[in-house]
PDB file of C-alpha atoms in Angstrom:
ATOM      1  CA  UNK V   1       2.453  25.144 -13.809  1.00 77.00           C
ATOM      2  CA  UNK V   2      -0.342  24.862 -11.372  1.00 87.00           C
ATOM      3  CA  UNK V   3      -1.090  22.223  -8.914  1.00 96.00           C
ATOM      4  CA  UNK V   4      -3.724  19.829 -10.061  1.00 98.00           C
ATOM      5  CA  UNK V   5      -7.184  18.673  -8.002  1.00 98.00           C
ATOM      6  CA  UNK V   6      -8.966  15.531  -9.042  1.00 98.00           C
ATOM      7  CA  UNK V   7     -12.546  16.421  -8.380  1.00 98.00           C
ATOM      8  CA  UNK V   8     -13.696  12.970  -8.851  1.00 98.00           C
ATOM      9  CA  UNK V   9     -18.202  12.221  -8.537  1.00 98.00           C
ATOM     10  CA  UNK V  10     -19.527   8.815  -8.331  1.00 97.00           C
ATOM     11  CA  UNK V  11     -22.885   7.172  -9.251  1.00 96.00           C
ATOM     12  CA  UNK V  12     -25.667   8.940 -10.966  1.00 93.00           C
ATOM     13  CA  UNK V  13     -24.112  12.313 -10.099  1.00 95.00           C
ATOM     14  CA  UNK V  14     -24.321  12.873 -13.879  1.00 95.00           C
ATOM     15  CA  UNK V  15     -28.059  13.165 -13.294  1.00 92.00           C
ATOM     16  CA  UNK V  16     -27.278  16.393 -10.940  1.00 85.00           C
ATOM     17  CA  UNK V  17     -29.801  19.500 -11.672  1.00 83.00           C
ATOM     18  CA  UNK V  18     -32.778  16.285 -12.796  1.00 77.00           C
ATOM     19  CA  UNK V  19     -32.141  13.548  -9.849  1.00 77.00           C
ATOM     20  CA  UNK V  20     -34.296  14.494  -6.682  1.00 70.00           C
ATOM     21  CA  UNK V  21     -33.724  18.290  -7.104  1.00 67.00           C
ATOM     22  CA  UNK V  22     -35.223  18.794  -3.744  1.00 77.00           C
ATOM     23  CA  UNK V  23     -32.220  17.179  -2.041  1.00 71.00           C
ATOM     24  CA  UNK V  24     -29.682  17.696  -4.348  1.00 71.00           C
ATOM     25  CA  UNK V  25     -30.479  21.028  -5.969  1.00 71.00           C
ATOM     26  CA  UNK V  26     -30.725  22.414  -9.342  1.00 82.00           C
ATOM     27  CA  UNK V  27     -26.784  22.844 -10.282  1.00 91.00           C
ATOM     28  CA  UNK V  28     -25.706  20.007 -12.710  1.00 94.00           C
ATOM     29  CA  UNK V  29     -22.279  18.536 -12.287  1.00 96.00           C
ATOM     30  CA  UNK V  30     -21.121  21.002 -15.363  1.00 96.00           C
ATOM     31  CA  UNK V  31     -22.395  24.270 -13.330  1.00 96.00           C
ATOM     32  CA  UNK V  32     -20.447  22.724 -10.527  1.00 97.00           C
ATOM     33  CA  UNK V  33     -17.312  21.843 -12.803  1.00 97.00           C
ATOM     34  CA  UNK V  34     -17.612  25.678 -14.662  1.00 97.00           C
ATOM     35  CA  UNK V  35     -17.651  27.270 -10.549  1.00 96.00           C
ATOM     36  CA  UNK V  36     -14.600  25.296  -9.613  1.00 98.00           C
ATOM     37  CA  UNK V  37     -12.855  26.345 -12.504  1.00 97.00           C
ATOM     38  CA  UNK V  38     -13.367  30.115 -12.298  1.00 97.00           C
ATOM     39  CA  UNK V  39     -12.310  29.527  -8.186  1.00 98.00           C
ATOM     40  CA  UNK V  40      -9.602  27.388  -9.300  1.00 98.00           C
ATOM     41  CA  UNK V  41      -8.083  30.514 -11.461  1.00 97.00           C
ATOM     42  CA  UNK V  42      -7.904  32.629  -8.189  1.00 96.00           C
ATOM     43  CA  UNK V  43      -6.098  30.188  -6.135  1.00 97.00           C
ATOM     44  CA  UNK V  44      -3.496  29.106  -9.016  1.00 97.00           C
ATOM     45  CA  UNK V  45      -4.806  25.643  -9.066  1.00 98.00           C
ATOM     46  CA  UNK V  46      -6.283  23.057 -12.401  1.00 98.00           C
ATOM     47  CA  UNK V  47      -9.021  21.215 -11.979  1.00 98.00           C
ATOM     48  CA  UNK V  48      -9.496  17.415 -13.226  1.00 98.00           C
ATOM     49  CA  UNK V  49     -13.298  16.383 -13.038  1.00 98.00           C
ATOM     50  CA  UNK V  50     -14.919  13.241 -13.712  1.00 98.00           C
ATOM     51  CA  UNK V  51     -17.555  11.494 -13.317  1.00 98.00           C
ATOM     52  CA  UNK V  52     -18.254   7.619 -13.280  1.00 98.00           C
ATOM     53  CA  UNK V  53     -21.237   4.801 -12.645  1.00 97.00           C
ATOM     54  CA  UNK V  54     -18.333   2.878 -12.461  1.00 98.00           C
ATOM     55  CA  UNK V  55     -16.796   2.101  -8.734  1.00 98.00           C
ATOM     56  CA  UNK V  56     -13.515   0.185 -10.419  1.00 98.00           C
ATOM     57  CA  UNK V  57     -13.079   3.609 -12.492  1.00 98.00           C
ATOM     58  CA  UNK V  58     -13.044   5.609  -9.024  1.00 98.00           C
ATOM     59  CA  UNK V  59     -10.357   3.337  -7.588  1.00 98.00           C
ATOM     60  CA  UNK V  60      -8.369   3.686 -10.890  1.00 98.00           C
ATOM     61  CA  UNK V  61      -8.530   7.457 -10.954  1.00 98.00           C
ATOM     62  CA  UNK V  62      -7.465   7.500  -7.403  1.00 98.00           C
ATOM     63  CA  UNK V  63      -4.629   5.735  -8.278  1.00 98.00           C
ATOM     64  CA  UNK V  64      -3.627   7.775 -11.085  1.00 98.00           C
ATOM     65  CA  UNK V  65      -4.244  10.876  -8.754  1.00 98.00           C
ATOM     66  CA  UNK V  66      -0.875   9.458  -7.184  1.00 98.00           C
ATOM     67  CA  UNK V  67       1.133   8.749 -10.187  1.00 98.00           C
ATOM     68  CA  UNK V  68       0.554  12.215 -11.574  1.00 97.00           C
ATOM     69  CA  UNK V  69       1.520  13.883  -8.645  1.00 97.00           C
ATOM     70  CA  UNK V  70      -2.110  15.603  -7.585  1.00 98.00           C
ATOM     71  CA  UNK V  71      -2.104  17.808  -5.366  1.00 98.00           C
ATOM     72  CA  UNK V  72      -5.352  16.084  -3.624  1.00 98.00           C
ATOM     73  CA  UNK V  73      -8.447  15.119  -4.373  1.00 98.00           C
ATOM     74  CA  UNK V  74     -12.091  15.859  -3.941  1.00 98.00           C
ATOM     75  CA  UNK V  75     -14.527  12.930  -3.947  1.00 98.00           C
ATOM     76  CA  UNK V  76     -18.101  12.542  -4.165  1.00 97.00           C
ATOM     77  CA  UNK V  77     -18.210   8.857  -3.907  1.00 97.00           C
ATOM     78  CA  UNK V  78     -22.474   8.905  -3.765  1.00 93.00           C
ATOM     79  CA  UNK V  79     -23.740   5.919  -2.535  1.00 91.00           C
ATOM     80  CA  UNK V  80     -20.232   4.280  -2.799  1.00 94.00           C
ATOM     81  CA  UNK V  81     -19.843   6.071   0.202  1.00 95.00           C
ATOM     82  CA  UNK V  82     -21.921   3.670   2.230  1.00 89.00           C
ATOM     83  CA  UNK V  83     -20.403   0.364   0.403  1.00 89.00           C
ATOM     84  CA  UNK V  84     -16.989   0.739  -1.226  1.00 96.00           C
ATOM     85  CA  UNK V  85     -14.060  -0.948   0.675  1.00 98.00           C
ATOM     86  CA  UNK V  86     -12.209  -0.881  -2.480  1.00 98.00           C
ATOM     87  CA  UNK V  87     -12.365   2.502  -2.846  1.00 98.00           C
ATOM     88  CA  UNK V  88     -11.627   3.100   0.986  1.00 98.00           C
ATOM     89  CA  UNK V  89      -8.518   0.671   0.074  1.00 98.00           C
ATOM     90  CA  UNK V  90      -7.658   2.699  -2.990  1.00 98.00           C
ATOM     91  CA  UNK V  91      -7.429   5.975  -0.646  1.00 98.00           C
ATOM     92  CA  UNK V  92      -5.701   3.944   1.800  1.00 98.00           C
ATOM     93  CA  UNK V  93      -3.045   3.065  -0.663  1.00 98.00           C
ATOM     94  CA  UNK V  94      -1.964   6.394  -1.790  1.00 98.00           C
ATOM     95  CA  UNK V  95      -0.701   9.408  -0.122  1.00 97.00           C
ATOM     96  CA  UNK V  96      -2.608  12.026  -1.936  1.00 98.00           C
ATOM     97  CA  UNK V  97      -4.968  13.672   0.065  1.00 98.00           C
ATOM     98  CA  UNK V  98      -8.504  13.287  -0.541  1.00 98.00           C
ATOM     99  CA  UNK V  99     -11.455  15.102   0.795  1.00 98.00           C
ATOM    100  CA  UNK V 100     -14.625  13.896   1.007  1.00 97.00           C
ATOM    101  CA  UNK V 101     -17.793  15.436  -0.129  1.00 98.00           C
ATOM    102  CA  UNK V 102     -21.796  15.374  -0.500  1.00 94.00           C
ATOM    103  CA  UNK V 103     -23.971  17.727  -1.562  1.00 92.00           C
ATOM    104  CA  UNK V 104     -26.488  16.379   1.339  1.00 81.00           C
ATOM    105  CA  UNK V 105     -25.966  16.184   5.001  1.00 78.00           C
ATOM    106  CA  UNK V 106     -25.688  12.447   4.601  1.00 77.00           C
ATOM    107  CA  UNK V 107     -26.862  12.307   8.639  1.00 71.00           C
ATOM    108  CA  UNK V 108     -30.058  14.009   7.659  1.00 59.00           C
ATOM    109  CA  UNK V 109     -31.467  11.474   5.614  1.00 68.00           C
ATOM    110  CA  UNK V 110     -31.825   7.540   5.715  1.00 65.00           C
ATOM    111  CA  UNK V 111     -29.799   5.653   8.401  1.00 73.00           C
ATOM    112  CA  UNK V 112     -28.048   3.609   5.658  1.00 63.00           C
ATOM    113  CA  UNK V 113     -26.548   6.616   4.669  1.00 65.00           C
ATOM    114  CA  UNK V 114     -25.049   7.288   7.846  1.00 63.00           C
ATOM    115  CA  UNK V 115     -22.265   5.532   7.951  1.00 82.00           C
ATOM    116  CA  UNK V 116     -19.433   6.389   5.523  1.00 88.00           C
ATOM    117  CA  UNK V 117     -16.592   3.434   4.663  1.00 91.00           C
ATOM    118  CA  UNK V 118     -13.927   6.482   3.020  1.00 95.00           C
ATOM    119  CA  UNK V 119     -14.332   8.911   5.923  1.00 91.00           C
ATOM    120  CA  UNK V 120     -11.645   6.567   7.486  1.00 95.00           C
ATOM    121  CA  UNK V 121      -9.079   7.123   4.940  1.00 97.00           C
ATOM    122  CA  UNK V 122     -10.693  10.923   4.252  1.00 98.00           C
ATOM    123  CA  UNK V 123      -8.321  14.331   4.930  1.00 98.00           C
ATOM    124  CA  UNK V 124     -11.700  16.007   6.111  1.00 97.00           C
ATOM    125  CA  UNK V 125     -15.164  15.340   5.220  1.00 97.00           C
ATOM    126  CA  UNK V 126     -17.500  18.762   3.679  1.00 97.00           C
ATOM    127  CA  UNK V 127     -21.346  17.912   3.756  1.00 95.00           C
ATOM    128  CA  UNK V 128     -24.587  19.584   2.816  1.00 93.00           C
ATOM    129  CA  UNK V 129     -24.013  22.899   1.622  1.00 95.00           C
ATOM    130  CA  UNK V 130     -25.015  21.553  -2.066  1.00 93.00           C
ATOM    131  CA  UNK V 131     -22.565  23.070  -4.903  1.00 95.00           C
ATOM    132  CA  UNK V 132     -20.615  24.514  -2.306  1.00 96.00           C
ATOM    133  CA  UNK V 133     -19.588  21.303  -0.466  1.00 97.00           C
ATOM    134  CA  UNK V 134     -17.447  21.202  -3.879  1.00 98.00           C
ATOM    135  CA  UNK V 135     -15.984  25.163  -3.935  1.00 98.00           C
ATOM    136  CA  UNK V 136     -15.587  24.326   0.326  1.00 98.00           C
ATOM    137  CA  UNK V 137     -13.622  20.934  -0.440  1.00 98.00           C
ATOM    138  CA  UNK V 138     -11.058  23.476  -3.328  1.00 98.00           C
ATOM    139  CA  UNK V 139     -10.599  26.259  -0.321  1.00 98.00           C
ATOM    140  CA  UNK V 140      -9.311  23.701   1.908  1.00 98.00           C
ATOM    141  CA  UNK V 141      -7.378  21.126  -1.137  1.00 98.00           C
ATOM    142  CA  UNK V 142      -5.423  24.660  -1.734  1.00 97.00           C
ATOM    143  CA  UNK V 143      -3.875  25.157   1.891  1.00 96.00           C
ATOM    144  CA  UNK V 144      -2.668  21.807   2.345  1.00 94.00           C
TER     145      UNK V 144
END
């Protein structure tokens, strides 16, 4: 049975492909779920996306990350990023791997976005290559 990555997206990442297409681009968070999928074939891996407005959701699904024995996880924590100590906590407290990822080059744009709580508890951090921050963050969730 194949090893299984959380892909796990944050706050209004559900408007992907509408929300400020100029920074984000034009691939909705399905397009971005259907090209980790086919990639995820190749490199004998399942992928478990979700998506949540909800920061207590992201801690939870962190959590279960651990119980079911993922092998790591891929988080776009949008602007949780820049305020969530209990999601840093929640990575601290497990010992799956998670990598971090934006679509954006988070030090490109405002300076509140500059400064990220989960890189501390973050495998690796992949930034503004749009979509593929996400196919990036699967190459390197496979060799570890």
């Amino acid at each position: 049975m194949p090893d299984t990555i959380y892909v796990l997206n944050g706050p209004n990442l559900n408007l992907l492909g509408l929300r400020e297409p100029d920074i984000y681009g034009h691939d909705t968070l399905d397009d971005i779920a259907g090209m980790l999928e086919d990639r995820a074939r190749d490199l004998d891996l399942k992928i478990d996306m979700r998506q949540s407005n909800h920061e207590g959701h992201i801690v939870d699904w962190l959590h279960e990350a651990q119980a079911e024995g993922a092998k790591a996880v891929i988080l776009n924590a949008g602007a949780y990023t820049h305020t969530s100590i209990a999601i840093l906590d929640a990575m601290k407290a497990v010992v799956t791997p998670v990598i971090e990822v934006h679509l954006s080059n988070p030090h490109a744009r405002e300076s509140f976005r500059h400064r990220s709580h989960i890189s501390r508890a973050a495998k690796g951090v992949i930034a503004g290559f749009g979509a593929l921050s996400y196919v990036l963050a699967l190459e390197a969730a496979a060799r570890l």
